[in-house]
Amino acid sequence: MENKVILVTGASRGIGRAIAKELALEGNIVIANYNKSTEKAQELKNELQRENIEIDLYKADVSKRTEVENMIDYIIQKYKKIDVLVNNAGIDLVKLFTEVTDDDWNYVINNNLYSVFCVSQAVSKHMINAKSGLIINISSIFGQIGASCESIYAVSKAGIDGLTKSLAKELSLSNIRVNSIAPGLIDTEMNNDLSEEDIKNVELEIPLKRIGKTEEIAKTVKMLIECDYITGQVIAVNGGWYM
Ligand code: NAP
């Protein structure tokens, strides 16, 4: 893989961290965005430095347009281009639909969907000028099949897949590919509220009989970077939980 300038949002923990690590180990220039977990982001940087690999950390709340624009300006000034954007940052909300408030709605939609709109818009302007680029959005199986007590989360992720397909059509004119990866249940802090029994029950429903690993999403990102002919797709990485 030729060295690329790659922005990964939400890279301090979980899936984003694994993606940033995999792409940095491949020799790419990785900008690892984070928001609250400064120590964890620094740990990732230190871990890679021990292997003589540098990554650039950038703190920004991707649900805030000004912070997003400052981040993209910083990257363009320093590296002159962004080849790949991975919109990974996201949050979860587990609540009965009847108890979801307007603030909850705004919180989930802003962090999960508005953020993808905002970062993609800021980055795509530069990709259009370069007539080249790749955007990968991390959505979710729940955007495809719905989720009881996570309705707003499911809405935000279904919205991401709609944006993916629309942008894949519109931006193809500028040689920009856009795809989603829809993970099933992946072993990260996002699922800390699930008991061992909850996880065992989910595993029984999954044909491959286990939940996924962050590295498996990172490998899918790598595959999408390498395969030039894939655009407008929602790639399910879920052990067959939904087919
Ligand atoms: P996680 O372990 O909770 O990590 C979430 C990451 O997103 C953190 O690095 C966090 O950064 C960042 N983040 C959240 N809001 C942000 C904001 N406004 N600005 C910048 N960064 C922000 O979650 P994960 O499981 O790795 O999930 C990553 C993505 O995969 C999410 O979009 C999630 O919806 C999706 N996904 C996860 C699963 C799963 O089972 N884990 C399944 C399907 C889809 P800070 O801590 O620095 O704030």
PDB file of C-alpha atoms and ligand atoms in Angstrom:
ATOM      1  CA  MET A   1       0.000   0.000   0.000  1.00  0.00           C
ATOM      2  CA  GLU A   2       1.427   3.405  -1.049  1.00  0.00           C
ATOM      3  CA  ASN A   3       1.754   5.867   1.873  1.00  0.00           C
ATOM      4  CA  LYS A   4      -1.382   7.949   2.312  1.00  0.00           C
ATOM      5  CA  VAL A   5      -2.518  10.792   4.551  1.00  0.00           C
ATOM      6  CA  ILE A   6      -5.366   9.318   6.606  1.00  0.00           C
ATOM      7  CA  LEU A   7      -7.649  10.961   9.176  1.00  0.00           C
ATOM      8  CA  VAL A   8      -9.334   8.581  11.632  1.00  0.00           C
ATOM      9  CA  THR A   9     -11.929  10.167  13.919  1.00  0.00           C
ATOM     10  CA  GLY A  10     -12.463   8.787  17.419  1.00  0.00           C
ATOM     11  CA  ALA A  11      -9.110   7.012  17.462  1.00  0.00           C
ATOM     12  CA  SER A  12      -8.315   7.161  21.191  1.00  0.00           C
ATOM     13  CA  ARG A  13     -10.138   3.916  21.988  1.00  0.00           C
ATOM     14  CA  GLY A  14     -11.831   0.838  20.546  1.00  0.00           C
ATOM     15  CA  ILE A  15     -12.337   0.407  16.815  1.00  0.00           C
ATOM     16  CA  GLY A  16     -10.824   3.777  15.821  1.00  0.00           C
ATOM     17  CA  ARG A  17      -7.669   3.032  17.772  1.00  0.00           C
ATOM     18  CA  ALA A  18      -7.253  -0.336  16.009  1.00  0.00           C
ATOM     19  CA  ILE A  19      -7.798   1.321  12.610  1.00  0.00           C
ATOM     20  CA  ALA A  20      -5.255   4.084  13.326  1.00  0.00           C
ATOM     21  CA  LYS A  21      -2.715   1.525  14.559  1.00  0.00           C
ATOM     22  CA  GLU A  22      -3.111  -0.843  11.596  1.00  0.00           C
ATOM     23  CA  LEU A  23      -2.804   2.000   9.047  1.00  0.00           C
ATOM     24  CA  ALA A  24       0.185   3.571  10.822  1.00  0.00           C
ATOM     25  CA  LEU A  25       1.964   0.204  10.957  1.00  0.00           C
ATOM     26  CA  GLU A  26       1.441   0.006   7.171  1.00  0.00           C
ATOM     27  CA  GLY A  27       3.532   3.190   6.811  1.00  0.00           C
ATOM     28  CA  ASN A  28       0.749   5.729   6.246  1.00  0.00           C
ATOM     29  CA  ILE A  29       0.636   9.212   7.767  1.00  0.00           C
ATOM     30  CA  VAL A  30      -2.159   8.906  10.324  1.00  0.00           C
ATOM     31  CA  ILE A  31      -3.911  11.749  12.085  1.00  0.00           C
ATOM     32  CA  ALA A  32      -5.694  10.234  15.095  1.00  0.00           C
ATOM     33  CA  ASN A  33      -8.554  12.434  16.213  1.00  0.00           C
ATOM     34  CA  TYR A  34      -9.941  12.132  19.747  1.00  0.00           C
ATOM     35  CA  ASN A  35     -12.100  14.223  22.046  1.00  0.00           C
ATOM     36  CA  LYS A  36     -12.087  13.409  25.773  1.00  0.00           C
ATOM     37  CA  SER A  37      -9.604  10.531  26.184  1.00  0.00           C
ATOM     38  CA  THR A  38      -6.335  12.471  26.014  1.00  0.00           C
ATOM     39  CA  GLU A  39      -4.379   9.907  28.056  1.00  0.00           C
ATOM     40  CA  LYS A  40      -5.513   6.982  25.908  1.00  0.00           C
ATOM     41  CA  ALA A  41      -4.654   8.868  22.719  1.00  0.00           C
ATOM     42  CA  GLN A  42      -1.189   9.609  24.122  1.00  0.00           C
ATOM     43  CA  GLU A  43      -0.797   5.902  25.053  1.00  0.00           C
ATOM     44  CA  LEU A  44      -1.448   4.961  21.406  1.00  0.00           C
ATOM     45  CA  LYS A  45       1.146   7.485  20.244  1.00  0.00           C
ATOM     46  CA  ASN A  46       3.689   6.149  22.784  1.00  0.00           C
ATOM     47  CA  GLU A  47       2.962   2.526  21.826  1.00  0.00           C
ATOM     48  CA  LEU A  48       3.665   3.281  18.152  1.00  0.00           C
ATOM     49  CA  GLN A  49       6.743   5.382  18.971  1.00  0.00           C
ATOM     50  CA  ARG A  50       8.246   2.288  20.606  1.00  0.00           C
ATOM     51  CA  GLU A  51       8.085   0.781  17.087  1.00  0.00           C
ATOM     52  CA  ASN A  52       9.602   3.982  15.589  1.00  0.00           C
ATOM     53  CA  ILE A  53       6.288   5.042  14.098  1.00  0.00           C
ATOM     54  CA  GLU A  54       4.899   8.572  14.499  1.00  0.00           C
ATOM     55  CA  ILE A  55       1.224   9.451  14.460  1.00  0.00           C
ATOM     56  CA  ASP A  56      -0.305  12.894  14.780  1.00  0.00           C
ATOM     57  CA  LEU A  57      -2.888  13.323  17.569  1.00  0.00           C
ATOM     58  CA  TYR A  58      -5.569  15.990  17.135  1.00  0.00           C
ATOM     59  CA  LYS A  59      -8.160  16.827  19.808  1.00  0.00           C
ATOM     60  CA  ALA A  60     -11.477  17.968  18.342  1.00  0.00           C
ATOM     61  CA  ASP A  61     -15.134  17.365  19.039  1.00  0.00           C
ATOM     62  CA  VAL A  62     -16.352  16.220  15.614  1.00  0.00           C
ATOM     63  CA  SER A  63     -19.910  17.315  16.431  1.00  0.00           C
ATOM     64  CA  LYS A  64     -18.729  20.962  16.419  1.00  0.00           C
ATOM     65  CA  ARG A  65     -18.219  22.544  12.995  1.00  0.00           C
ATOM     66  CA  THR A  66     -15.576  25.084  14.061  1.00  0.00           C
ATOM     67  CA  GLU A  67     -13.451  22.401  15.718  1.00  0.00           C
ATOM     68  CA  VAL A  68     -13.803  20.196  12.626  1.00  0.00           C
ATOM     69  CA  GLU A  69     -12.799  23.018  10.271  1.00  0.00           C
ATOM     70  CA  ASN A  70      -9.774  23.888  12.415  1.00  0.00           C
ATOM     71  CA  MET A  71      -8.698  20.235  12.368  1.00  0.00           C
ATOM     72  CA  ILE A  72      -9.002  19.946   8.585  1.00  0.00           C
ATOM     73  CA  ASP A  73      -7.157  23.271   8.070  1.00  0.00           C
ATOM     74  CA  TYR A  74      -4.360  21.970  10.311  1.00  0.00           C
ATOM     75  CA  ILE A  75      -4.042  18.738   8.306  1.00  0.00           C
ATOM     76  CA  ILE A  76      -4.114  20.497   4.931  1.00  0.00           C
ATOM     77  CA  GLN A  77      -1.522  23.057   6.026  1.00  0.00           C
ATOM     78  CA  LYS A  78       0.791  20.356   7.368  1.00  0.00           C
ATOM     79  CA  TYR A  79       0.334  17.523   4.852  1.00  0.00           C
ATOM     80  CA  LYS A  80      -1.241  19.336   1.831  1.00  0.00           C
ATOM     81  CA  LYS A  81      -3.908  16.647   1.286  1.00  0.00           C
ATOM     82  CA  ILE A  82      -6.174  14.025   2.861  1.00  0.00           C
ATOM     83  CA  ASP A  83      -6.299  10.761   0.908  1.00  0.00           C
ATOM     84  CA  VAL A  84      -8.563   8.804   3.230  1.00  0.00           C
ATOM     85  CA  LEU A  85     -11.122   9.852   5.835  1.00  0.00           C
ATOM     86  CA  VAL A  86     -12.419   7.267   8.304  1.00  0.00           C
ATOM     87  CA  ASN A  87     -15.508   8.587  10.101  1.00  0.00           C
ATOM     88  CA  ASN A  88     -15.434   6.315  13.127  1.00  0.00           C
ATOM     89  CA  ALA A  89     -16.246   8.542  16.145  1.00  0.00           C
ATOM     90  CA  GLY A  90     -19.553   7.646  17.732  1.00  0.00           C
ATOM     91  CA  ILE A  91     -21.521   7.218  20.930  1.00  0.00           C
ATOM     92  CA  ASP A  92     -24.325   4.927  22.030  1.00  0.00           C
ATOM     93  CA  LEU A  93     -27.561   5.534  23.934  1.00  0.00           C
ATOM     94  CA  VAL A  94     -29.622   2.722  25.456  1.00  0.00           C
ATOM     95  CA  LYS A  95     -33.074   3.939  26.477  1.00  0.00           C
ATOM     96  CA  LEU A  96     -36.727   3.051  26.045  1.00  0.00           C
ATOM     97  CA  PHE A  97     -38.117   4.935  23.036  1.00  0.00           C
ATOM     98  CA  THR A  98     -40.860   6.471  25.212  1.00  0.00           C
ATOM     99  CA  GLU A  99     -38.206   7.977  27.502  1.00  0.00           C
ATOM    100  CA  VAL A 100     -35.935   9.474  24.836  1.00  0.00           C
ATOM    101  CA  THR A 101     -35.838  13.272  25.200  1.00  0.00           C
ATOM    102  CA  ASP A 102     -35.133  15.944  22.591  1.00  0.00           C
ATOM    103  CA  ASP A 103     -31.727  16.428  24.230  1.00  0.00           C
ATOM    104  CA  ASP A 104     -31.021  12.682  23.816  1.00  0.00           C
ATOM    105  CA  TRP A 105     -32.032  12.883  20.151  1.00  0.00           C
ATOM    106  CA  ASN A 106     -29.761  15.884  19.544  1.00  0.00           C
ATOM    107  CA  TYR A 107     -26.883  14.279  21.458  1.00  0.00           C
ATOM    108  CA  VAL A 108     -26.941  11.043  19.439  1.00  0.00           C
ATOM    109  CA  ILE A 109     -27.679  12.602  16.060  1.00  0.00           C
ATOM    110  CA  ASN A 110     -25.037  15.317  16.520  1.00  0.00           C
ATOM    111  CA  ASN A 111     -22.298  12.939  17.639  1.00  0.00           C
ATOM    112  CA  ASN A 112     -23.059  10.109  15.202  1.00  0.00           C
ATOM    113  CA  LEU A 113     -24.589  11.651  12.079  1.00  0.00           C
ATOM    114  CA  TYR A 114     -24.042  15.424  12.001  1.00  0.00           C
ATOM    115  CA  SER A 115     -20.356  14.707  12.730  1.00  0.00           C
ATOM    116  CA  VAL A 116     -20.094  12.510   9.610  1.00  0.00           C
ATOM    117  CA  PHE A 117     -21.828  15.190   7.511  1.00  0.00           C
ATOM    118  CA  CYS A 118     -19.605  17.900   8.929  1.00  0.00           C
ATOM    119  CA  VAL A 119     -16.225  16.129   8.619  1.00  0.00           C
ATOM    120  CA  SER A 120     -17.072  14.678   5.191  1.00  0.00           C
ATOM    121  CA  GLN A 121     -18.086  18.100   3.892  1.00  0.00           C
ATOM    122  CA  ALA A 122     -14.898  19.764   5.149  1.00  0.00           C
ATOM    123  CA  VAL A 123     -12.691  16.973   3.750  1.00  0.00           C
ATOM    124  CA  SER A 124     -14.488  16.372   0.450  1.00  0.00           C
ATOM    125  CA  LYS A 125     -13.784  19.940  -0.718  1.00  0.00           C
ATOM    126  CA  HIS A 126     -10.077  19.088  -0.703  1.00  0.00           C
ATOM    127  CA  MET A 127     -10.659  15.638  -2.221  1.00  0.00           C
ATOM    128  CA  ILE A 128     -12.697  17.221  -5.052  1.00  0.00           C
ATOM    129  CA  ASN A 129      -9.800  19.609  -5.791  1.00  0.00           C
ATOM    130  CA  ALA A 130      -7.399  16.659  -5.771  1.00  0.00           C
ATOM    131  CA  LYS A 131      -9.829  14.579  -7.906  1.00  0.00           C
ATOM    132  CA  SER A 132      -9.113  11.652  -5.625  1.00  0.00           C
ATOM    133  CA  GLY A 133     -10.156  10.321  -2.249  1.00  0.00           C
ATOM    134  CA  LEU A 134     -11.822   7.687  -0.124  1.00  0.00           C
ATOM    135  CA  ILE A 135     -14.334   8.133   2.696  1.00  0.00           C
ATOM    136  CA  ILE A 136     -15.126   5.190   4.973  1.00  0.00           C
ATOM    137  CA  ASN A 137     -17.989   5.574   7.443  1.00  0.00           C
ATOM    138  CA  ILE A 138     -18.368   3.238  10.394  1.00  0.00           C
ATOM    139  CA  SER A 139     -22.108   2.631  10.695  1.00  0.00           C
ATOM    140  CA  SER A 140     -23.620  -0.413  12.436  1.00  0.00           C
ATOM    141  CA  ILE A 141     -25.641  -3.578  11.996  1.00  0.00           C
ATOM    142  CA  PHE A 142     -28.328  -1.734  13.995  1.00  0.00           C
ATOM    143  CA  GLY A 143     -28.729   0.777  11.161  1.00  0.00           C
ATOM    144  CA  GLN A 144     -29.590  -2.208   8.960  1.00  0.00           C
ATOM    145  CA  ILE A 145     -31.890  -4.215  11.242  1.00  0.00           C
ATOM    146  CA  GLY A 146     -32.971  -1.739  13.947  1.00  0.00           C
ATOM    147  CA  ALA A 147     -32.386  -2.132  17.671  1.00  0.00           C
ATOM    148  CA  SER A 148     -34.831  -2.246  20.549  1.00  0.00           C
ATOM    149  CA  CYS A 149     -33.969   0.438  23.151  1.00  0.00           C
ATOM    150  CA  GLU A 150     -31.347   1.932  20.791  1.00  0.00           C
ATOM    151  CA  SER A 151     -33.746   3.473  18.287  1.00  0.00           C
ATOM    152  CA  ILE A 152     -32.019   6.841  17.929  1.00  0.00           C
ATOM    153  CA  TYR A 153     -28.631   5.144  17.593  1.00  0.00           C
ATOM    154  CA  ALA A 154     -30.121   2.944  14.838  1.00  0.00           C
ATOM    155  CA  VAL A 155     -31.548   6.045  13.118  1.00  0.00           C
ATOM    156  CA  SER A 156     -28.142   7.743  13.194  1.00  0.00           C
ATOM    157  CA  LYS A 157     -26.437   4.702  11.684  1.00  0.00           C
ATOM    158  CA  ALA A 158     -29.100   4.177   8.983  1.00  0.00           C
ATOM    159  CA  GLY A 159     -28.610   7.878   8.153  1.00  0.00           C
ATOM    160  CA  ILE A 160     -24.890   7.280   7.722  1.00  0.00           C
ATOM    161  CA  ASP A 161     -25.577   4.493   5.207  1.00  0.00           C
ATOM    162  CA  GLY A 162     -27.924   6.814   3.279  1.00  0.00           C
ATOM    163  CA  LEU A 163     -25.266   9.507   3.196  1.00  0.00           C
ATOM    164  CA  THR A 164     -22.669   6.938   2.090  1.00  0.00           C
ATOM    165  CA  LYS A 165     -24.685   5.882  -0.955  1.00  0.00           C
ATOM    166  CA  SER A 166     -25.621   9.458  -1.905  1.00  0.00           C
ATOM    167  CA  LEU A 167     -22.043  10.698  -1.655  1.00  0.00           C
ATOM    168  CA  ALA A 168     -20.761   7.656  -3.533  1.00  0.00           C
ATOM    169  CA  LYS A 169     -22.966   8.748  -6.456  1.00  0.00           C
ATOM    170  CA  GLU A 170     -22.278  12.495  -6.223  1.00  0.00           C
ATOM    171  CA  LEU A 171     -18.547  12.372  -5.520  1.00  0.00           C
ATOM    172  CA  SER A 172     -17.765   9.624  -8.038  1.00  0.00           C
ATOM    173  CA  LEU A 173     -17.564  12.462 -10.585  1.00  0.00           C
ATOM    174  CA  SER A 174     -14.421  13.565  -8.741  1.00  0.00           C
ATOM    175  CA  ASN A 175     -12.981  10.051  -8.430  1.00  0.00           C
ATOM    176  CA  ILE A 176     -13.910   9.823  -4.736  1.00  0.00           C
ATOM    177  CA  ARG A 177     -15.142   6.518  -3.323  1.00  0.00           C
ATOM    178  CA  VAL A 178     -17.455   6.354  -0.313  1.00  0.00           C
ATOM    179  CA  ASN A 179     -18.310   3.192   1.645  1.00  0.00           C
ATOM    180  CA  SER A 180     -19.708   2.184   5.031  1.00  0.00           C
ATOM    181  CA  ILE A 181     -18.552  -0.613   7.270  1.00  0.00           C
ATOM    182  CA  ALA A 182     -21.406  -1.946   9.401  1.00  0.00           C
ATOM    183  CA  PRO A 183     -19.930  -3.870  12.333  1.00  0.00           C
ATOM    184  CA  GLY A 184     -21.879  -6.377  14.381  1.00  0.00           C
ATOM    185  CA  LEU A 185     -21.083  -6.583  18.090  1.00  0.00           C
ATOM    186  CA  ILE A 186     -17.398  -5.728  18.596  1.00  0.00           C
ATOM    187  CA  ASP A 187     -15.444  -6.081  21.835  1.00  0.00           C
ATOM    188  CA  THR A 188     -14.980  -2.446  22.975  1.00  0.00           C
ATOM    189  CA  GLU A 189     -15.838  -0.182  25.905  1.00  0.00           C
ATOM    190  CA  MET A 190     -19.041   0.786  24.065  1.00  0.00           C
ATOM    191  CA  ASN A 191     -20.466  -2.556  25.192  1.00  0.00           C
ATOM    192  CA  ASN A 192     -19.297  -2.355  28.813  1.00  0.00           C
ATOM    193  CA  ASP A 193     -22.887  -2.295  30.025  1.00  0.00           C
ATOM    194  CA  LEU A 194     -23.516  -5.797  28.599  1.00  0.00           C
ATOM    195  CA  SER A 195     -23.134  -8.661  31.097  1.00  0.00           C
ATOM    196  CA  GLU A 196     -21.221 -11.853  30.239  1.00  0.00           C
ATOM    197  CA  GLU A 197     -24.586 -13.559  29.926  1.00  0.00           C
ATOM    198  CA  ASP A 198     -25.877 -10.878  27.502  1.00  0.00           C
ATOM    199  CA  ILE A 199     -22.804 -11.438  25.326  1.00  0.00           C
ATOM    200  CA  LYS A 200     -23.190 -15.246  25.438  1.00  0.00           C
ATOM    201  CA  ASN A 201     -26.806 -14.873  24.320  1.00  0.00           C
ATOM    202  CA  VAL A 202     -25.780 -12.687  21.377  1.00  0.00           C
ATOM    203  CA  GLU A 203     -23.033 -15.160  20.453  1.00  0.00           C
ATOM    204  CA  LEU A 204     -25.629 -17.937  20.228  1.00  0.00           C
ATOM    205  CA  GLU A 205     -27.429 -15.888  17.539  1.00  0.00           C
ATOM    206  CA  ILE A 206     -24.273 -15.275  15.485  1.00  0.00           C
ATOM    207  CA  PRO A 207     -23.450 -18.005  12.913  1.00  0.00           C
ATOM    208  CA  LEU A 208     -19.707 -17.678  13.676  1.00  0.00           C
ATOM    209  CA  LYS A 209     -20.571 -17.982  17.427  1.00  0.00           C
ATOM    210  CA  ARG A 210     -18.462 -15.087  18.693  1.00  0.00           C
ATOM    211  CA  ILE A 211     -18.434 -11.304  18.821  1.00  0.00           C
ATOM    212  CA  GLY A 212     -15.937  -9.409  16.663  1.00  0.00           C
ATOM    213  CA  LYS A 213     -12.507  -7.923  17.339  1.00  0.00           C
ATOM    214  CA  THR A 214     -11.501  -4.320  16.638  1.00  0.00           C
ATOM    215  CA  GLU A 215      -8.674  -5.600  14.414  1.00  0.00           C
ATOM    216  CA  GLU A 216     -11.251  -7.221  12.123  1.00  0.00           C
ATOM    217  CA  ILE A 217     -12.769  -3.805  11.386  1.00  0.00           C
ATOM    218  CA  ALA A 218      -9.274  -2.353  10.862  1.00  0.00           C
ATOM    219  CA  LYS A 219      -8.515  -5.093   8.297  1.00  0.00           C
ATOM    220  CA  THR A 220     -11.752  -4.246   6.461  1.00  0.00           C
ATOM    221  CA  VAL A 221     -10.686  -0.587   6.273  1.00  0.00           C
ATOM    222  CA  LYS A 222      -7.377  -1.731   4.790  1.00  0.00           C
ATOM    223  CA  MET A 223      -9.221  -3.882   2.246  1.00  0.00           C
ATOM    224  CA  LEU A 224     -11.393  -0.908   1.190  1.00  0.00           C
ATOM    225  CA  ILE A 225      -8.289   1.245   0.736  1.00  0.00           C
ATOM    226  CA  GLU A 226      -6.724  -1.420  -1.470  1.00  0.00           C
ATOM    227  CA  CYS A 227      -9.758  -2.328  -3.639  1.00  0.00           C
ATOM    228  CA  ASP A 228     -10.261   0.591  -6.031  1.00  0.00           C
ATOM    229  CA  TYR A 229     -13.489  -0.763  -7.519  1.00  0.00           C
ATOM    230  CA  ILE A 230     -15.682  -0.719  -4.377  1.00  0.00           C
ATOM    231  CA  THR A 231     -17.961   2.276  -3.817  1.00  0.00           C
ATOM    232  CA  GLY A 232     -21.427   2.950  -2.384  1.00  0.00           C
ATOM    233  CA  GLN A 233     -21.390  -0.276  -0.359  1.00  0.00           C
ATOM    234  CA  VAL A 234     -22.280  -1.140   3.205  1.00  0.00           C
ATOM    235  CA  ILE A 235     -19.791  -3.853   4.122  1.00  0.00           C
ATOM    236  CA  ALA A 236     -21.190  -6.011   6.922  1.00  0.00           C
ATOM    237  CA  VAL A 237     -18.558  -7.333   9.338  1.00  0.00           C
ATOM    238  CA  ASN A 238     -20.776  -9.194  11.771  1.00  0.00           C
ATOM    239  CA  GLY A 239     -19.977 -12.931  11.821  1.00  0.00           C
ATOM    240  CA  GLY A 240     -23.119 -13.554   9.780  1.00  0.00           C
ATOM    241  CA  TRP A 241     -25.413 -12.101  12.484  1.00  0.00           C
ATOM    242  CA  TYR A 242     -27.354 -10.393   9.684  1.00  0.00           C
ATOM    243  CA  MET A 243     -27.105 -11.447   6.042  1.00  0.00           C
TER     244      MET A 243
HETATM  245  P1  NAP B   1     -15.733   3.365  21.955  1.00  0.00           P
HETATM  246  O1  NAP B   1     -14.798   2.312  22.386  1.00  0.00           O
HETATM  247  O2  NAP B   1     -16.736   3.906  22.903  1.00  0.00           O
HETATM  248  O3  NAP B   1     -14.886   4.575  21.315  1.00  0.00           O
HETATM  249  C1  NAP B   1     -15.546   5.673  20.776  1.00  0.00           C
HETATM  250  C2  NAP B   1     -14.535   6.620  20.182  1.00  0.00           C
HETATM  251  O4  NAP B   1     -15.250   7.717  19.577  1.00  0.00           O
HETATM  252  C3  NAP B   1     -13.602   7.208  21.226  1.00  0.00           C
HETATM  253  O5  NAP B   1     -12.308   7.281  20.696  1.00  0.00           O
HETATM  254  C4  NAP B   1     -14.168   8.610  21.451  1.00  0.00           C
HETATM  255  O6  NAP B   1     -13.170   9.566  21.760  1.00  0.00           O
HETATM  256  C5  NAP B   1     -14.698   8.935  20.054  1.00  0.00           C
HETATM  257  N1  NAP B   1     -15.711   9.983  20.057  1.00  0.00           N
HETATM  258  C6  NAP B   1     -16.985   9.942  20.487  1.00  0.00           C
HETATM  259  N2  NAP B   1     -17.606  11.120  20.299  1.00  0.00           N
HETATM  260  C7  NAP B   1     -16.679  11.934  19.735  1.00  0.00           C
HETATM  261  C8  NAP B   1     -16.691  13.285  19.298  1.00  0.00           C
HETATM  262  N3  NAP B   1     -17.796  14.044  19.406  1.00  0.00           N
HETATM  263  N4  NAP B   1     -15.567  13.812  18.757  1.00  0.00           N
HETATM  264  C9  NAP B   1     -14.444  13.056  18.615  1.00  0.00           C
HETATM  265  N5  NAP B   1     -14.360  11.782  19.031  1.00  0.00           N
HETATM  266  C10 NAP B   1     -15.461  11.227  19.580  1.00  0.00           C
HETATM  267  O7  NAP B   1     -16.610   2.862  20.699  1.00  0.00           O
HETATM  268  P2  NAP B   1     -16.296   1.788  19.563  1.00  0.00           P
HETATM  269  O8  NAP B   1     -17.003   0.550  19.923  1.00  0.00           O
HETATM  270  O9  NAP B   1     -14.846   1.752  19.257  1.00  0.00           O
HETATM  271  O10 NAP B   1     -17.122   2.446  18.369  1.00  0.00           O
HETATM  272  C11 NAP B   1     -16.480   3.089  17.270  1.00  0.00           C
HETATM  273  C12 NAP B   1     -17.529   3.240  16.168  1.00  0.00           C
HETATM  274  O11 NAP B   1     -18.013   1.961  15.782  1.00  0.00           O
HETATM  275  C13 NAP B   1     -18.754   4.036  16.604  1.00  0.00           C
HETATM  276  O12 NAP B   1     -19.209   4.847  15.549  1.00  0.00           O
HETATM  277  C14 NAP B   1     -19.769   2.951  16.909  1.00  0.00           C
HETATM  278  O13 NAP B   1     -21.091   3.413  16.786  1.00  0.00           O
HETATM  279  C15 NAP B   1     -19.418   1.928  15.856  1.00  0.00           C
HETATM  280  N6  NAP B   1     -19.874   0.574  16.179  1.00  0.00           N
HETATM  281  C16 NAP B   1     -19.436  -0.065  17.288  1.00  0.00           C
HETATM  282  C17 NAP B   1     -19.901  -1.356  17.548  1.00  0.00           C
HETATM  283  C18 NAP B   1     -19.469  -2.136  18.763  1.00  0.00           C
HETATM  284  O14 NAP B   1     -20.077  -3.186  19.031  1.00  0.00           O
HETATM  285  N7  NAP B   1     -18.453  -1.709  19.494  1.00  0.00           N
HETATM  286  C19 NAP B   1     -20.805  -1.954  16.678  1.00  0.00           C
HETATM  287  C20 NAP B   1     -21.230  -1.273  15.544  1.00  0.00           C
HETATM  288  C21 NAP B   1     -20.748   0.006  15.295  1.00  0.00           C
HETATM  289  P3  NAP B   1     -12.907  10.159  23.246  1.00  0.00           P
HETATM  290  O15 NAP B   1     -13.026   9.013  24.207  1.00  0.00           O
HETATM  291  O16 NAP B   1     -11.523  10.712  23.112  1.00  0.00           O
HETATM  292  O17 NAP B   1     -13.924  11.234  23.476  1.00  0.00           O
END
